[in-house]
XYZ file of C-alpha atoms in Angstrom:
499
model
C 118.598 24.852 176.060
C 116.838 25.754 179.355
C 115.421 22.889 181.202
C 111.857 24.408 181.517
C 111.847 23.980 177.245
C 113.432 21.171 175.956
C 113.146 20.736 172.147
C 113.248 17.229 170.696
C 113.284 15.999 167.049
C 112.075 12.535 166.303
C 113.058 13.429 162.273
C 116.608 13.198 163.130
C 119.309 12.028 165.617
C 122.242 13.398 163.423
C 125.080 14.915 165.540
C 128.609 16.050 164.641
C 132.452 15.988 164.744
C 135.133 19.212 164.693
C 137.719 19.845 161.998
C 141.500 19.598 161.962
C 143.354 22.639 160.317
C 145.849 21.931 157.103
C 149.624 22.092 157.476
C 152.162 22.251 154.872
C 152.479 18.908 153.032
C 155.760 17.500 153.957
C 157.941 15.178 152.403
C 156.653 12.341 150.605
C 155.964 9.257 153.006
C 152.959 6.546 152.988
C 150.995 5.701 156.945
C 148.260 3.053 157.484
C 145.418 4.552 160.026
C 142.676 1.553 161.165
C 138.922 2.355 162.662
C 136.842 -0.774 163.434
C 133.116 -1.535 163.781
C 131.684 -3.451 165.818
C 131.362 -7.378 165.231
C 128.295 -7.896 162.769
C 128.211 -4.631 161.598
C 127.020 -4.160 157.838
C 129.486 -1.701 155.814
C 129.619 -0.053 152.697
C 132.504 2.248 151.052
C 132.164 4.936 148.351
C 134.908 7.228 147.368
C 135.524 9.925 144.832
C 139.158 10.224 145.041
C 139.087 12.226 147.899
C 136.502 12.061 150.102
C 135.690 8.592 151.318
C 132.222 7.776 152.518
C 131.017 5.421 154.649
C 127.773 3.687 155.359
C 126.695 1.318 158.322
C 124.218 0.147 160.998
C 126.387 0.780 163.515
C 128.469 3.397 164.518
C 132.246 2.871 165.911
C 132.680 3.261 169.637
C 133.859 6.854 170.922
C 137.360 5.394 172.120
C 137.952 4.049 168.109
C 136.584 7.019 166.698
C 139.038 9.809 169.042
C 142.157 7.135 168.279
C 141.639 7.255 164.616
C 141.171 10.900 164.775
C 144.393 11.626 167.087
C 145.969 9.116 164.670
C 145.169 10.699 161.405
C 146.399 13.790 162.939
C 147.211 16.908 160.674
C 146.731 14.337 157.664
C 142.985 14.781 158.197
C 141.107 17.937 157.324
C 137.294 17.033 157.742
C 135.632 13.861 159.635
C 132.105 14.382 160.398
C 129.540 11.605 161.258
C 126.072 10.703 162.500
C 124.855 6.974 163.705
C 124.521 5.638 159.973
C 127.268 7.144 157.524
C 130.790 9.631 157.962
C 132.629 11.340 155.511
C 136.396 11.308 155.654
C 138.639 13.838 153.999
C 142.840 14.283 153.836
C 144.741 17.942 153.618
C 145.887 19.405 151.012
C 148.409 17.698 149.684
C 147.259 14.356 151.016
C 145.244 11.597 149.139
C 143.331 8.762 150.916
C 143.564 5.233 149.532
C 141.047 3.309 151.566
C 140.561 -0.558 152.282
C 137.467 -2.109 153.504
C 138.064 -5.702 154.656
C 134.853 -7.076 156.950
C 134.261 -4.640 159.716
C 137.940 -3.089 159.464
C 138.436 0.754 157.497
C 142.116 0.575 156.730
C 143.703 3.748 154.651
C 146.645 4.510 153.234
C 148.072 8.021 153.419
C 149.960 9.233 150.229
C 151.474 12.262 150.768
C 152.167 15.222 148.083
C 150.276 12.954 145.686
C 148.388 14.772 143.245
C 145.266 15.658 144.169
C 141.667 13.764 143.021
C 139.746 16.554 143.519
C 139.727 17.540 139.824
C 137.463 14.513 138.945
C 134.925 15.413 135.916
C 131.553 13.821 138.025
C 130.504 11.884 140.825
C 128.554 9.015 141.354
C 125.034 9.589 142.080
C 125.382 7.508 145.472
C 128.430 9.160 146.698
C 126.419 12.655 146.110
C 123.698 11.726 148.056
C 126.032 10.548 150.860
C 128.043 13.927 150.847
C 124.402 15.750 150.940
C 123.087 13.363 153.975
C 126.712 13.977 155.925
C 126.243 18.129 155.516
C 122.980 17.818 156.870
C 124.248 15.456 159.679
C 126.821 17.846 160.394
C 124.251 20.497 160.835
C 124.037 22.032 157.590
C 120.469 21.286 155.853
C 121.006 24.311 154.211
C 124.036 23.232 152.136
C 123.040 19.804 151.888
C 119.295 20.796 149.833
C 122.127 23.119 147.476
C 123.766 20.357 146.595
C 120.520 17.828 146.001
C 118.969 20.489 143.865
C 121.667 20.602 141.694
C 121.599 17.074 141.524
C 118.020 17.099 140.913
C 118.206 19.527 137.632
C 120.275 16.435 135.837
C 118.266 13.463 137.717
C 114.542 14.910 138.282
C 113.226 11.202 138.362
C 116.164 9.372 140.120
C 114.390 7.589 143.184
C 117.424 8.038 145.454
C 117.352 11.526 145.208
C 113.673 12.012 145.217
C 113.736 9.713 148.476
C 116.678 11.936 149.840
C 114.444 14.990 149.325
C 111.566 13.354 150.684
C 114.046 12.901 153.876
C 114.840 16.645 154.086
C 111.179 17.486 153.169
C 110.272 15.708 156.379
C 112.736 16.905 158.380
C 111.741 20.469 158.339
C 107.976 19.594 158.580
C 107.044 19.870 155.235
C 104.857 16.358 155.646
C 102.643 17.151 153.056
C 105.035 17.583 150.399
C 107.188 14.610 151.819
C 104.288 12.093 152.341
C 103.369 12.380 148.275
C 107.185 11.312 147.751
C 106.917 8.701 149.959
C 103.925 7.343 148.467
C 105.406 7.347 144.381
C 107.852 5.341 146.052
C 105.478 3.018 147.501
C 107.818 3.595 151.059
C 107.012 1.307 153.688
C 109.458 2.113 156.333
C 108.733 3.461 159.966
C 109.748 6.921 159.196
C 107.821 7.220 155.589
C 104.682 5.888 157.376
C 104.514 8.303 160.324
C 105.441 11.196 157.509
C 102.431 10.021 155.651
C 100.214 9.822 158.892
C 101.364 13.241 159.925
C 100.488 14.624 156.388
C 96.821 13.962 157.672
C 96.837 16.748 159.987
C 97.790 16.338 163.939
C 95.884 16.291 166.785
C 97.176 16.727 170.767
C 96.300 17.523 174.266
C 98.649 19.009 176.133
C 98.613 19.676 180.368
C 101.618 21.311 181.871
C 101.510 22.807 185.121
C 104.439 25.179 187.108
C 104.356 26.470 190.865
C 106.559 28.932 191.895
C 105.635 29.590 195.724
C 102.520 31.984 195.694
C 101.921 31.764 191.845
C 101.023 29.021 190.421
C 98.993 27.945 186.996
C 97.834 24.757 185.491
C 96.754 24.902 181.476
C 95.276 21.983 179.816
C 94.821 22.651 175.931
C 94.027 21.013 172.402
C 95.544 21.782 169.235
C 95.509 20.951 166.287
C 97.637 21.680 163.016
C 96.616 20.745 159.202
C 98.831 20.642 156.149
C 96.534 22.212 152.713
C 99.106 22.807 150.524
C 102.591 21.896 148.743
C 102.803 23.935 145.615
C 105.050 23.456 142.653
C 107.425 26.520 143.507
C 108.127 24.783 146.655
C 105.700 26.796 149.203
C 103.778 25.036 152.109
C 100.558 25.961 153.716
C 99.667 24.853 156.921
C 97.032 25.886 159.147
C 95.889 25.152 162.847
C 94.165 26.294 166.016
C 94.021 25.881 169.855
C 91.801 26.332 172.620
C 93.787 27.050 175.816
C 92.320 27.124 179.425
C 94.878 28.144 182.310
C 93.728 28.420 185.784
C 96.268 30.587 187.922
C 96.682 31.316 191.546
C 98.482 34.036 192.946
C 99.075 35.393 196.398
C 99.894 38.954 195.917
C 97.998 40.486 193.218
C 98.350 44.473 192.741
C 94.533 45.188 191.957
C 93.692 48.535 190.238
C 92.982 50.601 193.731
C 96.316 49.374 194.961
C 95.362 46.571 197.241
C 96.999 43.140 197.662
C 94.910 40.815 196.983
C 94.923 36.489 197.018
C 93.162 35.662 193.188
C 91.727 32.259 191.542
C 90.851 32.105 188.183
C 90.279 30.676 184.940
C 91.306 32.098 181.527
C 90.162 30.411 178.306
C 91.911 31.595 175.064
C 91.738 30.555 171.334
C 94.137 30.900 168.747
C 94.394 30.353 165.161
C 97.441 29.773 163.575
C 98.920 29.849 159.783
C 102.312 29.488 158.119
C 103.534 30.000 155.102
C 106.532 28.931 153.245
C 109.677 27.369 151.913
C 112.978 25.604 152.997
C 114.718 29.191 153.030
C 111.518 31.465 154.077
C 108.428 31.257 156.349
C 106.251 33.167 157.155
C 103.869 32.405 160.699
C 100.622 34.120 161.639
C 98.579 34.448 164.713
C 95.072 35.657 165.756
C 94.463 35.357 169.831
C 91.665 35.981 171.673
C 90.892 35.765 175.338
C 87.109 34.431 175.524
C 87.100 35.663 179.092
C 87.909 38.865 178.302
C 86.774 39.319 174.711
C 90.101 40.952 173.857
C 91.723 39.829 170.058
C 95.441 40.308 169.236
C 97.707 39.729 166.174
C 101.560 38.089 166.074
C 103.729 37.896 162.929
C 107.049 36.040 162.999
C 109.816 36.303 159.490
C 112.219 33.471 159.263
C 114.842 34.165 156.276
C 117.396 31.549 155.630
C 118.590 27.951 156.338
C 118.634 26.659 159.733
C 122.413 27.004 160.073
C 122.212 30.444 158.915
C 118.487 31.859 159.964
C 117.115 35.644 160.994
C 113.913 36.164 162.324
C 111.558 39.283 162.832
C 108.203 38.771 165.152
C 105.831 41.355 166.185
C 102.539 41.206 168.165
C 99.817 43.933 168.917
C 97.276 43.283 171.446
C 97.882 39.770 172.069
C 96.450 38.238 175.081
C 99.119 37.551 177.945
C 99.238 35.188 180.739
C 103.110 35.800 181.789
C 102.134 38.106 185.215
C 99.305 37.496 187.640
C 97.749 40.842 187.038
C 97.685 40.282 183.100
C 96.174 36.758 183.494
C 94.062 37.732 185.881
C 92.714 41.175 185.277
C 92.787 40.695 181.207
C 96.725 41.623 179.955
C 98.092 42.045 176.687
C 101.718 42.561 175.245
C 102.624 44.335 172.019
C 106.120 43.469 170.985
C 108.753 43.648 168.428
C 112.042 42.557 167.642
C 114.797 40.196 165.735
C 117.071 37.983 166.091
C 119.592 35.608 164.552
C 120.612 31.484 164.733
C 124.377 31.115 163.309
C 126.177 27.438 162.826
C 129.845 29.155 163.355
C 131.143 24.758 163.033
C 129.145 21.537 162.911
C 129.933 21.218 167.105
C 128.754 25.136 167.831
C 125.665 27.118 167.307
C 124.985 30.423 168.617
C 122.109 32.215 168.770
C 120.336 35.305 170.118
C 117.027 38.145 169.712
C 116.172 41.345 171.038
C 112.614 42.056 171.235
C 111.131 45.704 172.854
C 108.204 44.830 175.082
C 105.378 46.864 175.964
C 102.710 45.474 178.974
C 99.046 46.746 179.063
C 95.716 45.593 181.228
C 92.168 45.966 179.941
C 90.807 49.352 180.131
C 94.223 50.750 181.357
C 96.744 50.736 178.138
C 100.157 50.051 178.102
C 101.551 50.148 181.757
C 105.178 48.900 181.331
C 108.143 48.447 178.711
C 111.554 46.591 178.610
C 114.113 45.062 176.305
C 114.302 41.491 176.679
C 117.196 39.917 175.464
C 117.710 36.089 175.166
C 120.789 33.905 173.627
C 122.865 30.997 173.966
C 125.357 28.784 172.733
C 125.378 24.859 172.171
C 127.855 22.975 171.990
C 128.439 19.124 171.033
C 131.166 17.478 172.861
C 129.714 13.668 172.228
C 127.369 12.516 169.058
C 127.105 8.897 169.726
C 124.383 7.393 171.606
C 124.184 8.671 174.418
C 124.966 12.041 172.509
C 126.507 15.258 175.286
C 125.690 19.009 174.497
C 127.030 21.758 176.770
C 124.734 24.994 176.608
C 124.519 28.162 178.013
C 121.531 30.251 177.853
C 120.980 34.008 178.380
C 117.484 35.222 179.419
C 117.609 38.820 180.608
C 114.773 41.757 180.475
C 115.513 45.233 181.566
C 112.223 47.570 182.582
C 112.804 51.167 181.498
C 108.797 51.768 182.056
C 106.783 50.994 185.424
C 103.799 52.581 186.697
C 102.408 52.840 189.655
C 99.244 52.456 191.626
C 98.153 55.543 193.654
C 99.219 53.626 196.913
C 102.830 52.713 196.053
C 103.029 49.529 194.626
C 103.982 48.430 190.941
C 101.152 48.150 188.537
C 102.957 44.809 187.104
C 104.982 41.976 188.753
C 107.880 43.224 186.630
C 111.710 43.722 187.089
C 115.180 43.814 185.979
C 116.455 40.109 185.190
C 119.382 38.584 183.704
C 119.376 34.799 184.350
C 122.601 32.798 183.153
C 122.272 29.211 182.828
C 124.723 26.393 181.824
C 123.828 23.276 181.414
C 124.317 19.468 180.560
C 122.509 17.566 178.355
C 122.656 14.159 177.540
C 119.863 12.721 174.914
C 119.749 8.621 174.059
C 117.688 6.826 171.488
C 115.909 3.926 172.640
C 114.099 2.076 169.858
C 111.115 5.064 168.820
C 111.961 6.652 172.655
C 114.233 8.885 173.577
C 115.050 10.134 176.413
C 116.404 13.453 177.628
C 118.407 14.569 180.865
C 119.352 17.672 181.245
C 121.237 19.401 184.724
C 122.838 22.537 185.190
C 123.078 25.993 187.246
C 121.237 29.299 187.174
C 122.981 32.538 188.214
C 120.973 35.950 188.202
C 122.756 39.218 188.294
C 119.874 41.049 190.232
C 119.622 38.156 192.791
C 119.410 34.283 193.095
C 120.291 30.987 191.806
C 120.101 27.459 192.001
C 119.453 24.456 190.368
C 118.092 23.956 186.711
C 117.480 20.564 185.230
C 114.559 18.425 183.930
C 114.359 14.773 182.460
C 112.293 14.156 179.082
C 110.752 11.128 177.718
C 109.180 11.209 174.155
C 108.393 8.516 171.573
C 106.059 7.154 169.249
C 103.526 4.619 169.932
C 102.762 2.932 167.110
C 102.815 5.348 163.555
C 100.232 7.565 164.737
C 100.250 8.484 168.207
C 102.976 10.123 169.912
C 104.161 11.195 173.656
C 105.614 13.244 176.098
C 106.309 13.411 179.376
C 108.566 16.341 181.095
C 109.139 17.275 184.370
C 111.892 19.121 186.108
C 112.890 22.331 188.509
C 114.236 25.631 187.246
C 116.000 28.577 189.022
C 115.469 31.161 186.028
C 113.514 34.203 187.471
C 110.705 35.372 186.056
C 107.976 37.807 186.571
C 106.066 36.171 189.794
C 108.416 33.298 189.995
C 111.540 34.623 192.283
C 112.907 31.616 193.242
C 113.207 27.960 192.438
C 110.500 26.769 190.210
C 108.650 23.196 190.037
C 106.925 22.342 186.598
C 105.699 19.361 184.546
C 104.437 18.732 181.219
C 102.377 16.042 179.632
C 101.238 15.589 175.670
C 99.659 13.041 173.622
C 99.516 13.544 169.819
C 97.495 12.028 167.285
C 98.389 12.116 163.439
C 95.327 11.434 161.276
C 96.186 10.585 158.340
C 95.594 7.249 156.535
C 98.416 4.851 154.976
């Protein structure tokens, strides 16, 4: 992820581990492997036969976890964990016999023992522990599979309905999540600020960016409402903004072709819907610049689970602030495209889109098109707290379309731009805050680089009122903004609804 847009979840913390590849079972032989909690820890086991799950409220240290990986070597096939439970499995041909004595995990490796995978059921808690792990490893997809399964046997168990709830949440479906939470009478921090956020949500937001001769500051207040959770699992949620974003820019093509110094505000207002279920949404958008009394449409698809998602957007008309002469002489963009988010292992997720973008000013019509293509990869190298992701992000447009004034210069601030960023991130929970640091470098193939990097702090205050504070420098090159970039960001959000 880019330093200029750093996404945080409060829902979940969950991060993952890799995989080690089968080999062919060898003669039969029995090993001990050892992994030890910390002093105090409270642990629970729950087996099947052959995978072994286990619970806590603390997670192992990196140094034990690695060592009883590197230990277990080829005898280990799956190991994936988040900071409350991990789910152990052998290779073929291996069975597990696990131990727990106080804080200790011992387990003893049988090898070409017969199998325990052909067991008839398993136990409702050791179901709901497999689910949580695939969606800890990444994979909320698989994970709701497996609870809806459960669910068709167990409709009123209150493990899985709390489990759901969970998921429900996650994926900001707070309406249908806060009516689980309260048959269940939940108290708990999370279940409370579900509820709350059922209520609707309320924040003001001021970020500002300066770029060397262009420069904006917008101050806006949204809000979003959840109506509706119907039986066939659809949600409805609707919401609106008003935005106002005063810009200043030193060298503004005007329509006769002069240069010109410009200060001034825009306000927009834009109402916002959704529709939709854990495997398809569907978002709406109606803009309009007040300032300009100019209304444009957006439409965004999203098919699948997040671990396996494609998306299709378009937008006609809709008000534009990206270059000085849209903002500032009343722009628009009409746009559309695809693109695709793919979990290739639970430590790797790639993504990219293509969109076709066409660039038009009041009165004039479209004056410019391009392709822009963004992507990236992320990849987890640590998942304890603090918790490492490498990334590397893509964000490139190529103009095929620029007109010209009669005098020469470019009716746009537009060019060819392929920024490559990588990047370090490291994230750490602290009580309800976590903070976010993230550093890195930004190449462009058309010209210039330098530094990228921002630090977050988020949290809740209480169970109603969130916030955020960002601030950072970027390098990525973007129409008006050549060089290195300074921007902050600042939010406060209210949920309103009542325990």
């Amino acid at each position: 992820m880019t330093a200029a847009s750093i996404t945080l979840s409060f829902a979940s913390v969950a991060l993952f581990a890799g995989q080690v590849s089968p080999v062919t079972p060898v003669a039969a032989t029995a090993d001990e492997l050892t992994l030890d909690w910390p002093a105090r820890t409270i642990l629970s086991m729950e087996t099947d036969g052959v995978e072994t799950v286990m619970r806590f409220d603390r997670a192992p240290d990196a140094v034990s976890l690695e060592a009883f990986r590197r230990d277990a070597g080829t005898d280990l096939i799956r190991m994936d964990w988040n900071d409350t439970s991990m789910v152990i499995r052998p290779a073929p041909g291996r069975t597990f016999v696990p131990n727990l004595k106080g804080t200790r995990l011992s387990i003893r490796i049988v090898r070409d023992a017969p199998p325990g995978a052909d067991m008839a059921t398993e136990p409702v808690d050791y179901s709901l522990a497999r689910a949580a792990a695939e969606s800890a490893s990444g994979y909320p997809g698989r994970a709701r599979k497996m609870l809806l399964t459960l669910a068709r046997s167990l409709p009123d168990d209150p493990q899985l309905i709390r489990t759901m709830a969970d998921m429900d949440a996650s994926r900001g479906a707070t309406l249908r999540a806060a009516r689980h939470y309260r048959a269940l009478d939940a108290a708990d921090a999370y279940a409370r600020r579900t509820i709350r956020a059922a209520g609707g949500e309320v924040a003001a937001i001021v970020a500002a960016r300066d770029g060397g001769g262009f420069a904006q500051i917008e101050a806006s207040v949204r809000a979003t409402v959840p109506v509706a959770a119907a039986r066939n699992g659809l949600d409805t949620v609707i919401g609106g903004a008003i935005r106002q974003v005063r810009t200043r820019a030193d060298a503004v093509v005007a329509r006769d072709g002069g240069i010109r110094t410009l200060r001034r505000p825009v306000t927009l207002a834009e109402v916002m819907g959704s529709i939709g279920d854990a495997t398809t949404r569907l978002e709406l958008l109606g803009a309009g610049n007040l300032s300009r009394t100019r209304i444009g449409l957006a439409a965004r698809l999203l098919r699948g689970p997040a671990e396996r998602e494609w998306r299709l957007a378009a937008a006609y008309h809709l008000p534009d602030v990206l270059t000085a002469e849209q903002v500032l002489l009343g722009g628009y963009v009409d746009r559309w495209g695809g693109g695709v988010t793919w979990r290739s292992s639970p430590a790797m997720q790639v993504q990219g889109d293509i969109v076709r973008t066409s660039y038009g000013l009041a009165r004039e019509g479209i004056l410019a098109t391009s392709t822009v293509v963004t992507g990236g990869v992320d990849a987890t190298v640590r998942r304890l707290n603090p918790a490492l992701t490498l990334s590397y992000r893509l964000e490139a447009e190529y103009v095929d379309r620029l007109d010209r004034r009669v005098n020469g210069p470019a009716a746009l601030s537009l060019a060819d731009r392929e920024n490559h960023t990588v990047q370090a991130l490291v994230a750490e929970q602290r009580g309800p805050w976590r903070l976010v640091a993230a550093a890195g470098w930004t190449f462009d193939r058309f010209g210039g680089n330098g530094p990228t990097g921002a630090l977050t702090v988020a949290g809740f205050i209480g169970d109603a009122w969130q916030a955020e504070a960002t601030g950072g420098v970027s390098s990525i090159r973007r129409p008006n903004l050549v060089g290195t970039q300074l921007f902050a960001r600042v939010a406060l959000r209210r949920s309103m609804g009542r325990l």
